PDB file of C-alpha atoms and ligand atoms in Angstrom:
ATOM      1  CA  UNK A 980     -38.491 -54.210 -12.104  1.00  0.00           C
ATOM      2  CA  UNK A 981     -36.365 -54.605  -9.018  1.00  0.00           C
ATOM      3  CA  UNK A 982     -33.240 -52.531  -8.872  1.00  0.00           C
ATOM      4  CA  UNK A 983     -30.377 -54.279  -7.160  1.00  0.00           C
ATOM      5  CA  UNK A 984     -28.741 -52.316  -4.353  1.00  0.00           C
ATOM      6  CA  UNK A 985     -25.412 -52.435  -6.228  1.00  0.00           C
ATOM      7  CA  UNK A 986     -27.064 -50.827  -9.271  1.00  0.00           C
ATOM      8  CA  UNK A 987     -28.617 -48.134  -7.094  1.00  0.00           C
ATOM      9  CA  UNK A 988     -25.222 -47.313  -5.675  1.00  0.00           C
ATOM     10  CA  UNK A 989     -23.733 -47.107  -9.145  1.00  0.00           C
ATOM     11  CA  UNK A 990     -26.460 -44.743 -10.349  1.00  0.00           C
ATOM     12  CA  UNK A 991     -25.935 -42.568  -7.342  1.00  0.00           C
ATOM     13  CA  UNK A 992     -22.188 -42.532  -7.958  1.00  0.00           C
ATOM     14  CA  UNK A 993     -22.607 -41.587 -11.628  1.00  0.00           C
ATOM     15  CA  UNK A 994     -25.021 -38.837 -10.616  1.00  0.00           C
ATOM     16  CA  UNK A 995     -22.582 -37.460  -8.077  1.00  0.00           C
ATOM     17  CA  UNK A 996     -19.708 -37.505 -10.568  1.00  0.00           C
ATOM     18  CA  UNK A 997     -21.884 -35.567 -12.980  1.00  0.00           C
ATOM     19  CA  UNK A 998     -22.599 -32.912 -10.361  1.00  0.00           C
ATOM     20  CA  UNK A 999     -18.931 -32.601  -9.453  1.00  0.00           C
ATOM     21  CA  UNK A1000     -17.892 -32.356 -13.124  1.00  0.00           C
ATOM     22  CA  UNK A1001     -20.547 -29.743 -13.885  1.00  0.00           C
ATOM     23  CA  UNK A1002     -19.607 -27.580 -10.927  1.00  0.00           C
ATOM     24  CA  UNK A1003     -15.892 -27.865 -11.712  1.00  0.00           C
ATOM     25  CA  UNK A1004     -16.474 -26.758 -15.287  1.00  0.00           C
ATOM     26  CA  UNK A1005     -18.802 -24.017 -14.097  1.00  0.00           C
ATOM     27  CA  UNK A1006     -16.249 -22.797 -11.595  1.00  0.00           C
ATOM     28  CA  UNK A1007     -13.431 -22.838 -14.157  1.00  0.00           C
ATOM     29  CA  UNK A1008     -15.643 -20.911 -16.575  1.00  0.00           C
ATOM     30  CA  UNK A1009     -16.490 -18.372 -13.949  1.00  0.00           C
ATOM     31  CA  UNK A1010     -12.830 -17.965 -13.090  1.00  0.00           C
ATOM     32  CA  UNK A1011     -11.849 -17.493 -16.705  1.00  0.00           C
ATOM     33  CA  UNK A1012     -14.606 -15.113 -17.697  1.00  0.00           C
ATOM     34  CA  UNK A1013     -15.169 -13.180 -14.518  1.00  0.00           C
ATOM     35  CA  UNK A1014     -15.945  -9.676 -15.705  1.00  0.00           C
ATOM     36  CA  UNK A1015     -13.724  -6.868 -14.523  1.00  0.00           C
ATOM     37  CA  UNK A1016     -10.832  -9.209 -13.852  1.00  0.00           C
ATOM     38  CA  UNK A1017      -8.592  -7.217 -16.153  1.00  0.00           C
ATOM     39  CA  UNK A1018      -9.649  -3.796 -14.883  1.00  0.00           C
ATOM     40  CA  UNK A1019      -6.499  -1.967 -13.898  1.00  0.00           C
ATOM     41  CA  UNK A1020      -5.861   1.721 -13.417  1.00  0.00           C
ATOM     42  CA  UNK A1021      -4.835   3.668 -16.514  1.00  0.00           C
ATOM     43  CA  UNK A1022      -2.091   5.449 -14.593  1.00  0.00           C
ATOM     44  CA  UNK A1023      -0.726   3.155 -11.889  1.00  0.00           C
ATOM     45  CA  UNK A1024      -1.861  -0.252 -13.246  1.00  0.00           C
ATOM     46  CA  UNK A1025      -3.154  -1.328  -9.865  1.00  0.00           C
ATOM     47  CA  UNK A1026      -6.351  -3.368  -9.780  1.00  0.00           C
ATOM     48  CA  UNK A1027      -9.383  -1.120  -9.557  1.00  0.00           C
ATOM     49  CA  UNK A1028     -11.388  -1.270  -6.357  1.00  0.00           C
ATOM     50  CA  UNK A1029     -15.125  -1.210  -7.125  1.00  0.00           C
ATOM     51  CA  UNK A1030     -15.827   1.410  -4.469  1.00  0.00           C
ATOM     52  CA  UNK A1031     -13.256   3.975  -5.562  1.00  0.00           C
ATOM     53  CA  UNK A1032     -13.413   3.579  -9.339  1.00  0.00           C
ATOM     54  CA  UNK A1033     -12.991   6.914 -11.099  1.00  0.00           C
ATOM     55  CA  UNK A1034     -13.622   7.815 -14.719  1.00  0.00           C
ATOM     56  CA  UNK A1035     -11.714  10.748 -16.165  1.00  0.00           C
ATOM     57  CA  UNK A1036     -11.035  12.250 -19.523  1.00  0.00           C
ATOM     58  CA  UNK A1037      -7.269  12.155 -19.960  1.00  0.00           C
ATOM     59  CA  UNK A1038      -4.929  11.950 -22.904  1.00  0.00           C
ATOM     60  CA  UNK A1039      -7.802  12.482 -25.372  1.00  0.00           C
ATOM     61  CA  UNK A1040      -9.927   9.598 -24.101  1.00  0.00           C
ATOM     62  CA  UNK A1041     -12.122   8.482 -21.250  1.00  0.00           C
ATOM     63  CA  UNK A1042      -9.967   6.441 -18.854  1.00  0.00           C
ATOM     64  CA  UNK A1043     -10.526   4.343 -15.784  1.00  0.00           C
ATOM     65  CA  UNK A1044      -8.550   5.207 -12.659  1.00  0.00           C
ATOM     66  CA  UNK A1045      -8.226   3.350  -9.356  1.00  0.00           C
ATOM     67  CA  UNK A1046      -9.228   6.336  -7.218  1.00  0.00           C
ATOM     68  CA  UNK A1047      -9.782  10.095  -7.479  1.00  0.00           C
ATOM     69  CA  UNK A1048      -6.353  10.838  -5.951  1.00  0.00           C
ATOM     70  CA  UNK A1049      -4.627   8.859  -8.690  1.00  0.00           C
ATOM     71  CA  UNK A1050      -6.533  10.709 -11.415  1.00  0.00           C
ATOM     72  CA  UNK A1051      -5.648  14.081  -9.897  1.00  0.00           C
ATOM     73  CA  UNK A1052      -2.000  12.994  -9.558  1.00  0.00           C
ATOM     74  CA  UNK A1053      -2.055  12.236 -13.251  1.00  0.00           C
ATOM     75  CA  UNK A1054      -2.978  15.830 -13.986  1.00  0.00           C
ATOM     76  CA  UNK A1055      -0.208  17.060 -11.732  1.00  0.00           C
ATOM     77  CA  UNK A1056       2.410  14.775 -13.264  1.00  0.00           C
ATOM     78  CA  UNK A1057       1.477  15.010 -16.919  1.00  0.00           C
ATOM     79  CA  UNK A1058       0.769  18.746 -16.830  1.00  0.00           C
ATOM     80  CA  UNK A1059      -2.276  18.006 -19.005  1.00  0.00           C
ATOM     81  CA  UNK A1060      -5.820  18.572 -17.793  1.00  0.00           C
ATOM     82  CA  UNK A1061      -7.551  15.485 -16.417  1.00  0.00           C
ATOM     83  CA  UNK A1062     -11.301  15.964 -16.148  1.00  0.00           C
ATOM     84  CA  UNK A1063     -13.022  13.628 -13.735  1.00  0.00           C
ATOM     85  CA  UNK A1064     -16.413  12.698 -15.145  1.00  0.00           C
ATOM     86  CA  UNK A1065     -17.554  10.016 -12.712  1.00  0.00           C
ATOM     87  CA  UNK A1066     -16.838   9.084  -9.127  1.00  0.00           C
ATOM     88  CA  UNK A1067     -18.029   6.091  -7.127  1.00  0.00           C
ATOM     89  CA  UNK A1068     -19.669   6.148  -3.724  1.00  0.00           C
ATOM     90  CA  UNK A1069     -17.272   4.522  -1.300  1.00  0.00           C
ATOM     91  CA  UNK A1070     -20.196   3.192   0.721  1.00  0.00           C
ATOM     92  CA  UNK A1071     -22.497   1.827  -1.949  1.00  0.00           C
ATOM     93  CA  UNK A1072     -20.309   1.427  -5.036  1.00  0.00           C
ATOM     94  CA  UNK A1073     -22.882   3.467  -6.977  1.00  0.00           C
ATOM     95  CA  UNK A1074     -21.738   6.014  -9.563  1.00  0.00           C
ATOM     96  CA  UNK A1075     -21.676   9.645  -8.444  1.00  0.00           C
ATOM     97  CA  UNK A1076     -21.617  12.874 -10.417  1.00  0.00           C
ATOM     98  CA  UNK A1077     -18.500  14.818  -9.431  1.00  0.00           C
ATOM     99  CA  UNK A1078     -20.368  18.158  -9.261  1.00  0.00           C
ATOM    100  CA  UNK A1079     -22.397  17.148  -6.217  1.00  0.00           C
ATOM    101  CA  UNK A1080     -20.125  14.624  -4.576  1.00  0.00           C
ATOM    102  CA  UNK A1081     -18.405  14.989  -1.234  1.00  0.00           C
ATOM    103  CA  UNK A1082     -15.023  13.515  -0.423  1.00  0.00           C
ATOM    104  CA  UNK A1083     -12.935  12.611   2.579  1.00  0.00           C
ATOM    105  CA  UNK A1084      -9.296  13.438   2.041  1.00  0.00           C
ATOM    106  CA  UNK A1085      -6.433  11.907   4.005  1.00  0.00           C
ATOM    107  CA  UNK A1086      -8.277   9.263   6.053  1.00  0.00           C
ATOM    108  CA  UNK A1087      -6.493   6.181   7.341  1.00  0.00           C
ATOM    109  CA  UNK A1088      -8.136   4.080   4.611  1.00  0.00           C
ATOM    110  CA  UNK A1089      -6.273   3.564   1.357  1.00  0.00           C
ATOM    111  CA  UNK A1090      -7.437   0.691  -0.819  1.00  0.00           C
ATOM    112  CA  UNK A1091      -4.606   1.251  -3.315  1.00  0.00           C
ATOM    113  CA  UNK A1092      -1.675   0.883  -0.961  1.00  0.00           C
ATOM    114  CA  UNK A1093      -1.213  -2.625   0.332  1.00  0.00           C
ATOM    115  CA  UNK A1094       2.217  -2.464   1.903  1.00  0.00           C
ATOM    116  CA  UNK A1095       1.314  -0.102   4.700  1.00  0.00           C
ATOM    117  CA  UNK A1096       2.790  -0.777   8.079  1.00  0.00           C
ATOM    118  CA  UNK A1097       6.259  -1.610   6.769  1.00  0.00           C
ATOM    119  CA  UNK A1098       8.773  -1.770   9.541  1.00  0.00           C
ATOM    120  CA  UNK A1099      12.081  -0.025   8.925  1.00  0.00           C
ATOM    121  CA  UNK A1100      15.536  -1.267   9.944  1.00  0.00           C
ATOM    122  CA  UNK A1101      15.239   0.607  13.247  1.00  0.00           C
ATOM    123  CA  UNK A1102      12.019  -1.319  14.028  1.00  0.00           C
ATOM    124  CA  UNK A1103       9.894   1.792  13.703  1.00  0.00           C
ATOM    125  CA  UNK A1104       7.193   2.029  11.059  1.00  0.00           C
ATOM    126  CA  UNK A1105       8.833   3.242   7.858  1.00  0.00           C
ATOM    127  CA  UNK A1106       7.476   6.577   6.654  1.00  0.00           C
ATOM    128  CA  UNK A1107       5.113   6.197   3.739  1.00  0.00           C
ATOM    129  CA  UNK A1108       7.026   7.060   0.600  1.00  0.00           C
ATOM    130  CA  UNK A1109       5.436   9.071  -2.169  1.00  0.00           C
ATOM    131  CA  UNK A1110       2.421   7.376  -3.614  1.00  0.00           C
ATOM    132  CA  UNK A1111       0.199   8.791  -6.294  1.00  0.00           C
ATOM    133  CA  UNK A1112      -2.904   7.471  -4.523  1.00  0.00           C
ATOM    134  CA  UNK A1113      -2.034   9.207  -1.252  1.00  0.00           C
ATOM    135  CA  UNK A1114      -3.391  11.126   0.614  1.00  0.00           C
ATOM    136  CA  UNK A1115      -6.422   8.998  -0.081  1.00  0.00           C
ATOM    137  CA  UNK A1116      -9.550  10.577  -1.495  1.00  0.00           C
ATOM    138  CA  UNK A1117     -12.890   8.780  -1.360  1.00  0.00           C
ATOM    139  CA  UNK A1118     -16.254   9.991  -2.563  1.00  0.00           C
ATOM    140  CA  UNK A1119     -19.615  10.058  -0.810  1.00  0.00           C
ATOM    141  CA  UNK A1120     -23.097  10.969  -1.956  1.00  0.00           C
ATOM    142  CA  UNK A1121     -23.765  13.450   0.855  1.00  0.00           C
ATOM    143  CA  UNK A1122     -22.036  15.250   3.729  1.00  0.00           C
ATOM    144  CA  UNK A1123     -23.515  13.056   6.446  1.00  0.00           C
ATOM    145  CA  UNK A1124     -22.051   9.866   4.933  1.00  0.00           C
ATOM    146  CA  UNK A1125     -18.718  11.616   4.495  1.00  0.00           C
ATOM    147  CA  UNK A1126     -18.714  12.917   8.102  1.00  0.00           C
ATOM    148  CA  UNK A1127     -19.572   9.521   9.477  1.00  0.00           C
ATOM    149  CA  UNK A1128     -16.662   7.977   7.574  1.00  0.00           C
ATOM    150  CA  UNK A1129     -14.310  10.745   8.758  1.00  0.00           C
ATOM    151  CA  UNK A1130     -15.365  10.202  12.385  1.00  0.00           C
ATOM    152  CA  UNK A1131     -14.232   6.582  12.090  1.00  0.00           C
ATOM    153  CA  UNK A1132     -11.188   6.991   9.857  1.00  0.00           C
ATOM    154  CA  UNK A1133     -10.057  10.594  10.157  1.00  0.00           C
ATOM    155  CA  UNK A1134      -9.539  12.900   7.214  1.00  0.00           C
ATOM    156  CA  UNK A1135     -11.158  16.062   6.020  1.00  0.00           C
ATOM    157  CA  UNK A1136     -14.679  16.349   4.589  1.00  0.00           C
ATOM    158  CA  UNK A1137     -15.087  18.666   1.610  1.00  0.00           C
ATOM    159  CA  UNK A1138     -16.802  19.036  -1.708  1.00  0.00           C
ATOM    160  CA  UNK A1139     -15.094  17.113  -4.470  1.00  0.00           C
ATOM    161  CA  UNK A1140     -14.763  20.391  -6.369  1.00  0.00           C
ATOM    162  CA  UNK A1141     -12.734  21.928  -3.547  1.00  0.00           C
ATOM    163  CA  UNK A1142     -10.537  18.860  -3.244  1.00  0.00           C
ATOM    164  CA  UNK A1143      -9.785  18.915  -6.969  1.00  0.00           C
ATOM    165  CA  UNK A1144      -8.974  22.630  -6.919  1.00  0.00           C
ATOM    166  CA  UNK A1145      -6.630  22.380  -3.965  1.00  0.00           C
ATOM    167  CA  UNK A1146      -5.010  19.081  -4.898  1.00  0.00           C
ATOM    168  CA  UNK A1147      -1.240  19.158  -5.001  1.00  0.00           C
ATOM    169  CA  UNK A1148       1.543  16.967  -3.774  1.00  0.00           C
TER     170      UNK A1148
HETATM  171 ZN1  LIG B1438      -4.183   4.468 -10.047  1.00  0.00          ZN
END
């Protein structure tokens, strides 16, 4: 059977519409059901960055925090012990055991604070007001990764244990 050119065009058009419809529905579905979309920090309600995610036992349950600094601030502010049970490697996003992890404290990177660089009325950068996620604290699997990060972004390399013991605002 001969297919008329007009018919061919129509088939092609119907096929294309199908593809567009399917990808639109797929995209909408992905948008609606994207996992982790609702993940916000237990304490500050900021969205949780995958590379600084921190799990801690606080207020009688395991909770998700945006970063180690925020979890330690929680302990300071609530006066109740907050026990960090899992850190995340800032480089790889892999989970890290707090016992062996290294951290960089006070680098120029802070994923939680988005309004840095505010300019005050006198046209000078406004001083950073108190923030529970500052000074920033990010975890690394070993001292060489931590040192490399600190060379680029400043901050102090230490064991997570030490950082937790000496943490205060
Ligand atoms: Zn937080």
